[in-house]
Amino acid sequence: MNEPFTHALRRQNEPTWSAAVGHRFVTELCNGSVADPIMVRYLVQDHRFLDSFLTLLGAAIATADTFEARLRFGRFAGMISSDENTYFLRAFQALDVSPQQRTEPKDTLPTQGFKAIMREAAATRSYAAALAVLNVAEGLYLDWALKAPKPLPENFVHAEWITLHDNAAFQAFVAFLQAELDRVGPQEPALASDFYQRTVALELAFFDAIYDQEA
């Protein structure tokens, strides 16, 4: 029996994938010990590529080859635009993040990279390219969120970031992304593999960069 395309991609991107899933940030987030300045830096940078992420989802809607897929992406874009964006705003308020703190720090190199690769994938007009980036961006987060110990941290800033990436709807969406890439990825294997590999590397670099800024 042939190995599913997404399984092969995941295998080919070890140990980078596992290094990201088991990163210090993930561990500290899940046990509630991540320091506020680290969480602030993470959230400020992560929120900055939401615009590019919505662009990527729009490209997936435009290039998907079934109506059902377009509906799934449309619903997910609505969640990002509402529940997830609202979480960021509530977290910024709880952490007393001023407008200047949100806008003045420069984008880290991984943040720049994420913005660029999402828009690059969208510009290819390739459904497989969009799916490759989305499979990493969402699948890697589900992977670490599933491993979060229970009970979750008391602080909603930590707990809700975990539950946003570990709930029945999100799990179903990641399964959908994997099935779609398994279906269309083999038609453009080199393109999909390239985007997948670069996105996995960016995920690890993004976590590293949050701590690189420590004094």
mmCIF file of C-alpha atoms in Angstrom:
data_model
loop_
_atom_site.group_PDB
_atom_site.id
_atom_site.type_symbol
_atom_site.label_atom_id
_atom_site.label_comp_id
_atom_site.label_asym_id
_atom_site.label_seq_id
_atom_site.Cartn_x
_atom_site.Cartn_y
_atom_site.Cartn_z
ATOM 1 C CA MET A 1 0.000 0.000 0.000
ATOM 2 C CA ASN A 2 1.384 3.392 -0.989
ATOM 3 C CA GLU A 3 2.268 5.844 1.770
ATOM 4 C CA PRO A 4 -0.120 8.831 1.893
ATOM 5 C CA PHE A 5 1.477 11.967 0.445
ATOM 6 C CA THR A 6 1.168 13.922 3.713
ATOM 7 C CA HIS A 7 2.744 11.085 5.686
ATOM 8 C CA ALA A 8 5.734 11.147 3.353
ATOM 9 C CA LEU A 9 6.068 14.921 3.712
ATOM 10 C CA ARG A 10 5.920 14.685 7.491
ATOM 11 C CA ARG A 11 8.534 11.917 7.538
ATOM 12 C CA GLN A 12 10.823 13.861 5.207
ATOM 13 C CA ASN A 13 10.701 16.880 7.518
ATOM 14 C CA GLU A 14 11.856 15.188 10.690
ATOM 15 C CA PRO A 15 13.460 16.115 13.012
ATOM 16 C CA THR A 16 12.475 19.733 12.324
ATOM 17 C CA TRP A 17 8.758 19.059 12.822
ATOM 18 C CA SER A 18 9.270 17.361 16.179
ATOM 19 C CA ALA A 19 11.692 20.075 17.301
ATOM 20 C CA ALA A 20 8.952 22.654 16.727
ATOM 21 C CA VAL A 21 6.236 20.569 18.407
ATOM 22 C CA GLY A 22 8.475 19.974 21.430
ATOM 23 C CA HIS A 23 9.876 23.504 21.580
ATOM 24 C CA ARG A 24 10.513 25.289 24.848
ATOM 25 C CA PHE A 25 7.738 27.779 24.034
ATOM 26 C CA VAL A 26 5.189 25.004 23.565
ATOM 27 C CA THR A 27 6.210 23.334 26.818
ATOM 28 C CA GLU A 28 6.025 26.577 28.792
ATOM 29 C CA LEU A 29 2.734 27.591 27.186
ATOM 30 C CA CYS A 30 1.117 24.245 27.973
ATOM 31 C CA ASN A 31 2.214 24.208 31.610
ATOM 32 C CA GLY A 32 1.378 27.871 32.119
ATOM 33 C CA SER A 33 4.920 28.979 32.905
ATOM 34 C CA VAL A 34 5.672 31.065 29.830
ATOM 35 C CA ALA A 35 6.749 34.536 30.969
ATOM 36 C CA ASP A 36 4.509 37.449 30.027
ATOM 37 C CA PRO A 37 7.202 39.255 27.978
ATOM 38 C CA ILE A 38 7.734 36.074 25.935
ATOM 39 C CA MET A 39 3.994 35.634 25.397
ATOM 40 C CA VAL A 40 3.678 39.268 24.359
ATOM 41 C CA ARG A 41 6.471 38.947 21.811
ATOM 42 C CA TYR A 42 4.947 35.756 20.474
ATOM 43 C CA LEU A 43 1.426 37.149 20.137
ATOM 44 C CA VAL A 44 2.531 40.459 18.626
ATOM 45 C CA GLN A 45 4.536 38.676 15.952
ATOM 46 C CA ASP A 46 1.951 35.938 15.321
ATOM 47 C CA HIS A 47 -0.886 38.437 14.894
ATOM 48 C CA ARG A 48 1.062 40.253 12.220
ATOM 49 C CA PHE A 49 0.728 37.568 9.601
ATOM 50 C CA LEU A 50 -3.020 37.080 10.056
ATOM 51 C CA ASP A 51 -3.576 39.321 7.029
ATOM 52 C CA SER A 52 -1.307 37.173 4.855
ATOM 53 C CA PHE A 53 -2.952 34.046 6.246
ATOM 54 C CA LEU A 54 -6.369 35.283 5.152
ATOM 55 C CA THR A 55 -4.876 35.995 1.729
ATOM 56 C CA LEU A 56 -3.711 32.379 1.609
ATOM 57 C CA LEU A 57 -7.148 31.112 2.614
ATOM 58 C CA GLY A 58 -8.655 33.264 -0.117
ATOM 59 C CA ALA A 59 -6.300 31.658 -2.610
ATOM 60 C CA ALA A 60 -7.344 28.208 -1.390
ATOM 61 C CA ILE A 61 -10.982 29.159 -1.906
ATOM 62 C CA ALA A 62 -10.198 30.442 -5.405
ATOM 63 C CA THR A 63 -8.163 27.410 -6.489
ATOM 64 C CA ALA A 64 -10.088 24.588 -4.787
ATOM 65 C CA ASP A 65 -11.727 22.249 -7.276
ATOM 66 C CA THR A 66 -14.871 21.408 -5.301
ATOM 67 C CA PHE A 67 -17.705 23.431 -3.825
ATOM 68 C CA GLU A 68 -17.452 21.513 -0.529
ATOM 69 C CA ALA A 69 -13.809 22.537 -0.168
ATOM 70 C CA ARG A 70 -14.663 26.179 -0.783
ATOM 71 C CA LEU A 71 -17.295 26.000 1.948
ATOM 72 C CA ARG A 72 -14.812 24.481 4.409
ATOM 73 C CA PHE A 73 -12.235 27.181 3.736
ATOM 74 C CA GLY A 74 -14.875 29.893 3.912
ATOM 75 C CA ARG A 75 -16.043 28.732 7.324
ATOM 76 C CA PHE A 76 -12.480 28.531 8.587
ATOM 77 C CA ALA A 77 -11.696 32.044 7.319
ATOM 78 C CA GLY A 78 -14.731 33.230 9.284
ATOM 79 C CA MET A 79 -13.358 31.622 12.463
ATOM 80 C CA ILE A 80 -9.959 33.246 11.970
ATOM 81 C CA SER A 81 -11.611 36.618 11.383
ATOM 82 C CA SER A 82 -13.780 36.311 14.492
ATOM 83 C CA ASP A 83 -12.827 33.885 17.273
ATOM 84 C CA GLU A 84 -9.064 33.871 16.715
ATOM 85 C CA ASN A 85 -8.675 37.590 16.045
ATOM 86 C CA THR A 86 -10.848 38.359 19.076
ATOM 87 C CA TYR A 87 -8.609 36.133 21.202
ATOM 88 C CA PHE A 88 -5.597 38.218 20.177
ATOM 89 C CA LEU A 89 -7.348 41.459 21.117
ATOM 90 C CA ARG A 90 -8.454 40.085 24.489
ATOM 91 C CA ALA A 91 -4.972 38.708 25.160
ATOM 92 C CA PHE A 92 -3.353 42.037 24.300
ATOM 93 C CA GLN A 93 -5.694 43.755 26.742
ATOM 94 C CA ALA A 94 -5.053 41.210 29.503
ATOM 95 C CA LEU A 95 -1.292 41.503 29.031
ATOM 96 C CA ASP A 96 -1.517 45.313 28.962
ATOM 97 C CA VAL A 97 0.008 45.520 25.493
ATOM 98 C CA SER A 98 -0.069 49.120 24.308
ATOM 99 C CA PRO A 99 -0.675 50.117 20.679
ATOM 100 C CA GLN A 100 3.011 51.049 20.492
ATOM 101 C CA GLN A 101 4.070 47.590 21.694
ATOM 102 C CA ARG A 102 1.937 46.049 18.968
ATOM 103 C CA THR A 103 3.272 48.204 16.152
ATOM 104 C CA GLU A 104 6.778 49.423 16.946
ATOM 105 C CA PRO A 105 8.821 46.211 17.225
ATOM 106 C CA LYS A 106 10.149 45.130 13.851
ATOM 107 C CA ASP A 107 9.029 41.896 12.282
ATOM 108 C CA THR A 108 11.396 39.078 13.144
ATOM 109 C CA LEU A 109 12.953 37.295 10.179
ATOM 110 C CA PRO A 110 10.599 34.305 10.603
ATOM 111 C CA THR A 111 7.601 36.652 10.695
ATOM 112 C CA GLN A 112 8.808 38.211 7.464
ATOM 113 C CA GLY A 113 9.262 34.706 6.110
ATOM 114 C CA PHE A 114 5.747 33.635 7.019
ATOM 115 C CA LYS A 115 4.199 36.683 5.414
ATOM 116 C CA ALA A 116 6.234 36.060 2.279
ATOM 117 C CA ILE A 117 5.601 32.326 1.933
ATOM 118 C CA MET A 118 1.855 32.689 2.444
ATOM 119 C CA ARG A 119 1.625 35.328 -0.254
ATOM 120 C CA GLU A 120 4.005 33.377 -2.484
ATOM 121 C CA ALA A 121 1.851 30.264 -2.203
ATOM 122 C CA ALA A 122 -1.256 32.328 -2.942
ATOM 123 C CA ALA A 123 0.414 33.871 -5.995
ATOM 124 C CA THR A 124 1.192 30.469 -7.527
ATOM 125 C CA ARG A 125 -2.531 29.905 -8.073
ATOM 126 C CA SER A 126 -1.790 26.299 -7.138
ATOM 127 C CA TYR A 127 -4.206 24.550 -4.796
ATOM 128 C CA ALA A 128 -1.433 22.134 -3.816
ATOM 129 C CA ALA A 129 0.903 24.969 -2.829
ATOM 130 C CA ALA A 130 -1.745 26.591 -0.638
ATOM 131 C CA LEU A 131 -2.560 23.241 0.947
ATOM 132 C CA ALA A 132 1.104 22.508 1.668
ATOM 133 C CA VAL A 133 1.505 25.685 3.716
ATOM 134 C CA LEU A 134 -1.839 25.216 5.448
ATOM 135 C CA ASN A 135 -1.082 21.609 6.364
ATOM 136 C CA VAL A 136 1.992 22.759 8.270
ATOM 137 C CA ALA A 137 0.530 25.930 9.762
ATOM 138 C CA GLU A 138 -2.508 24.093 11.135
ATOM 139 C CA GLY A 139 -1.310 20.493 11.425
ATOM 140 C CA LEU A 140 1.796 21.301 13.445
ATOM 141 C CA TYR A 141 -0.250 23.365 15.897
ATOM 142 C CA LEU A 142 -2.789 20.584 16.320
ATOM 143 C CA ASP A 143 0.078 18.172 16.944
ATOM 144 C CA TRP A 144 1.441 20.121 19.893
ATOM 145 C CA ALA A 145 -1.981 21.141 21.233
ATOM 146 C CA LEU A 146 -3.096 17.494 21.382
ATOM 147 C CA LYS A 147 -0.126 16.806 23.648
ATOM 148 C CA ALA A 148 -0.995 19.562 26.138
ATOM 149 C CA PRO A 149 -1.355 18.120 29.661
ATOM 150 C CA LYS A 150 -4.631 18.431 31.519
ATOM 151 C CA PRO A 151 -5.850 20.409 33.271
ATOM 152 C CA LEU A 152 -4.992 23.375 31.107
ATOM 153 C CA PRO A 153 -3.354 26.480 32.594
ATOM 154 C CA GLU A 154 -5.667 28.783 34.544
ATOM 155 C CA ASN A 155 -4.662 31.878 32.557
ATOM 156 C CA PHE A 156 -6.990 32.166 29.550
ATOM 157 C CA VAL A 157 -4.156 33.668 27.476
ATOM 158 C CA HIS A 158 -2.443 30.284 27.625
ATOM 159 C CA ALA A 159 -5.457 27.982 27.822
ATOM 160 C CA GLU A 160 -7.487 29.485 24.977
ATOM 161 C CA TRP A 161 -4.513 29.472 22.608
ATOM 162 C CA ILE A 162 -4.319 25.743 23.245
ATOM 163 C CA THR A 163 -8.053 25.084 22.864
ATOM 164 C CA LEU A 164 -8.218 27.142 19.664
ATOM 165 C CA HIS A 165 -5.892 24.491 18.225
ATOM 166 C CA ASP A 166 -7.385 21.418 19.896
ATOM 167 C CA ASN A 167 -11.135 21.146 19.483
ATOM 168 C CA ALA A 168 -13.391 18.922 17.409
ATOM 169 C CA ALA A 169 -13.910 21.463 14.618
ATOM 170 C CA PHE A 170 -10.197 22.215 14.305
ATOM 171 C CA GLN A 171 -9.288 18.527 14.309
ATOM 172 C CA ALA A 172 -11.812 17.919 11.529
ATOM 173 C CA PHE A 173 -10.409 20.830 9.522
ATOM 174 C CA VAL A 174 -6.846 19.521 9.789
ATOM 175 C CA ALA A 175 -8.060 16.077 8.683
ATOM 176 C CA PHE A 176 -9.724 17.756 5.710
ATOM 177 C CA LEU A 177 -6.497 19.597 4.827
ATOM 178 C CA GLN A 178 -4.547 16.357 4.935
ATOM 179 C CA ALA A 179 -7.071 14.518 2.777
ATOM 180 C CA GLU A 180 -7.065 17.303 0.197
ATOM 181 C CA LEU A 181 -3.256 17.405 -0.011
ATOM 182 C CA ASP A 182 -3.139 13.615 -0.242
ATOM 183 C CA ARG A 183 -5.510 13.925 -3.182
ATOM 184 C CA VAL A 184 -3.931 16.766 -5.170
ATOM 185 C CA GLY A 185 -0.352 16.903 -3.889
ATOM 186 C CA PRO A 186 0.936 13.966 -5.975
ATOM 187 C CA GLN A 187 0.057 15.956 -9.093
ATOM 188 C CA GLU A 188 2.598 18.644 -8.124
ATOM 189 C CA PRO A 189 4.940 16.820 -5.735
ATOM 190 C CA ALA A 190 8.006 19.041 -6.062
ATOM 191 C CA LEU A 191 6.033 22.260 -5.581
ATOM 192 C CA ALA A 192 4.086 20.934 -2.600
ATOM 193 C CA SER A 193 7.202 19.463 -0.989
ATOM 194 C CA ASP A 194 9.115 22.734 -1.344
ATOM 195 C CA PHE A 195 6.403 24.823 0.316
ATOM 196 C CA TYR A 196 5.880 22.222 3.031
ATOM 197 C CA GLN A 197 9.579 21.989 3.901
ATOM 198 C CA ARG A 198 10.095 25.750 4.018
ATOM 199 C CA THR A 199 7.024 26.230 6.214
ATOM 200 C CA VAL A 200 8.152 23.598 8.733
ATOM 201 C CA ALA A 201 11.525 25.351 8.980
ATOM 202 C CA LEU A 202 9.763 28.685 9.549
ATOM 203 C CA GLU A 203 7.653 27.238 12.374
ATOM 204 C CA LEU A 204 10.755 26.204 14.301
ATOM 205 C CA ALA A 205 12.540 29.472 13.526
ATOM 206 C CA PHE A 206 9.500 31.459 14.688
ATOM 207 C CA PHE A 207 9.561 29.809 18.123
ATOM 208 C CA ASP A 208 13.337 30.249 18.366
ATOM 209 C CA ALA A 209 13.109 33.948 17.504
ATOM 210 C CA ILE A 210 10.803 34.657 20.452
ATOM 211 C CA TYR A 211 13.616 33.652 22.825
ATOM 212 C CA ASP A 212 16.384 35.159 20.718
ATOM 213 C CA GLN A 213 15.076 38.532 21.895
ATOM 214 C CA GLU A 214 15.662 37.738 25.565
ATOM 215 C CA ALA A 215 18.035 40.119 27.267
#
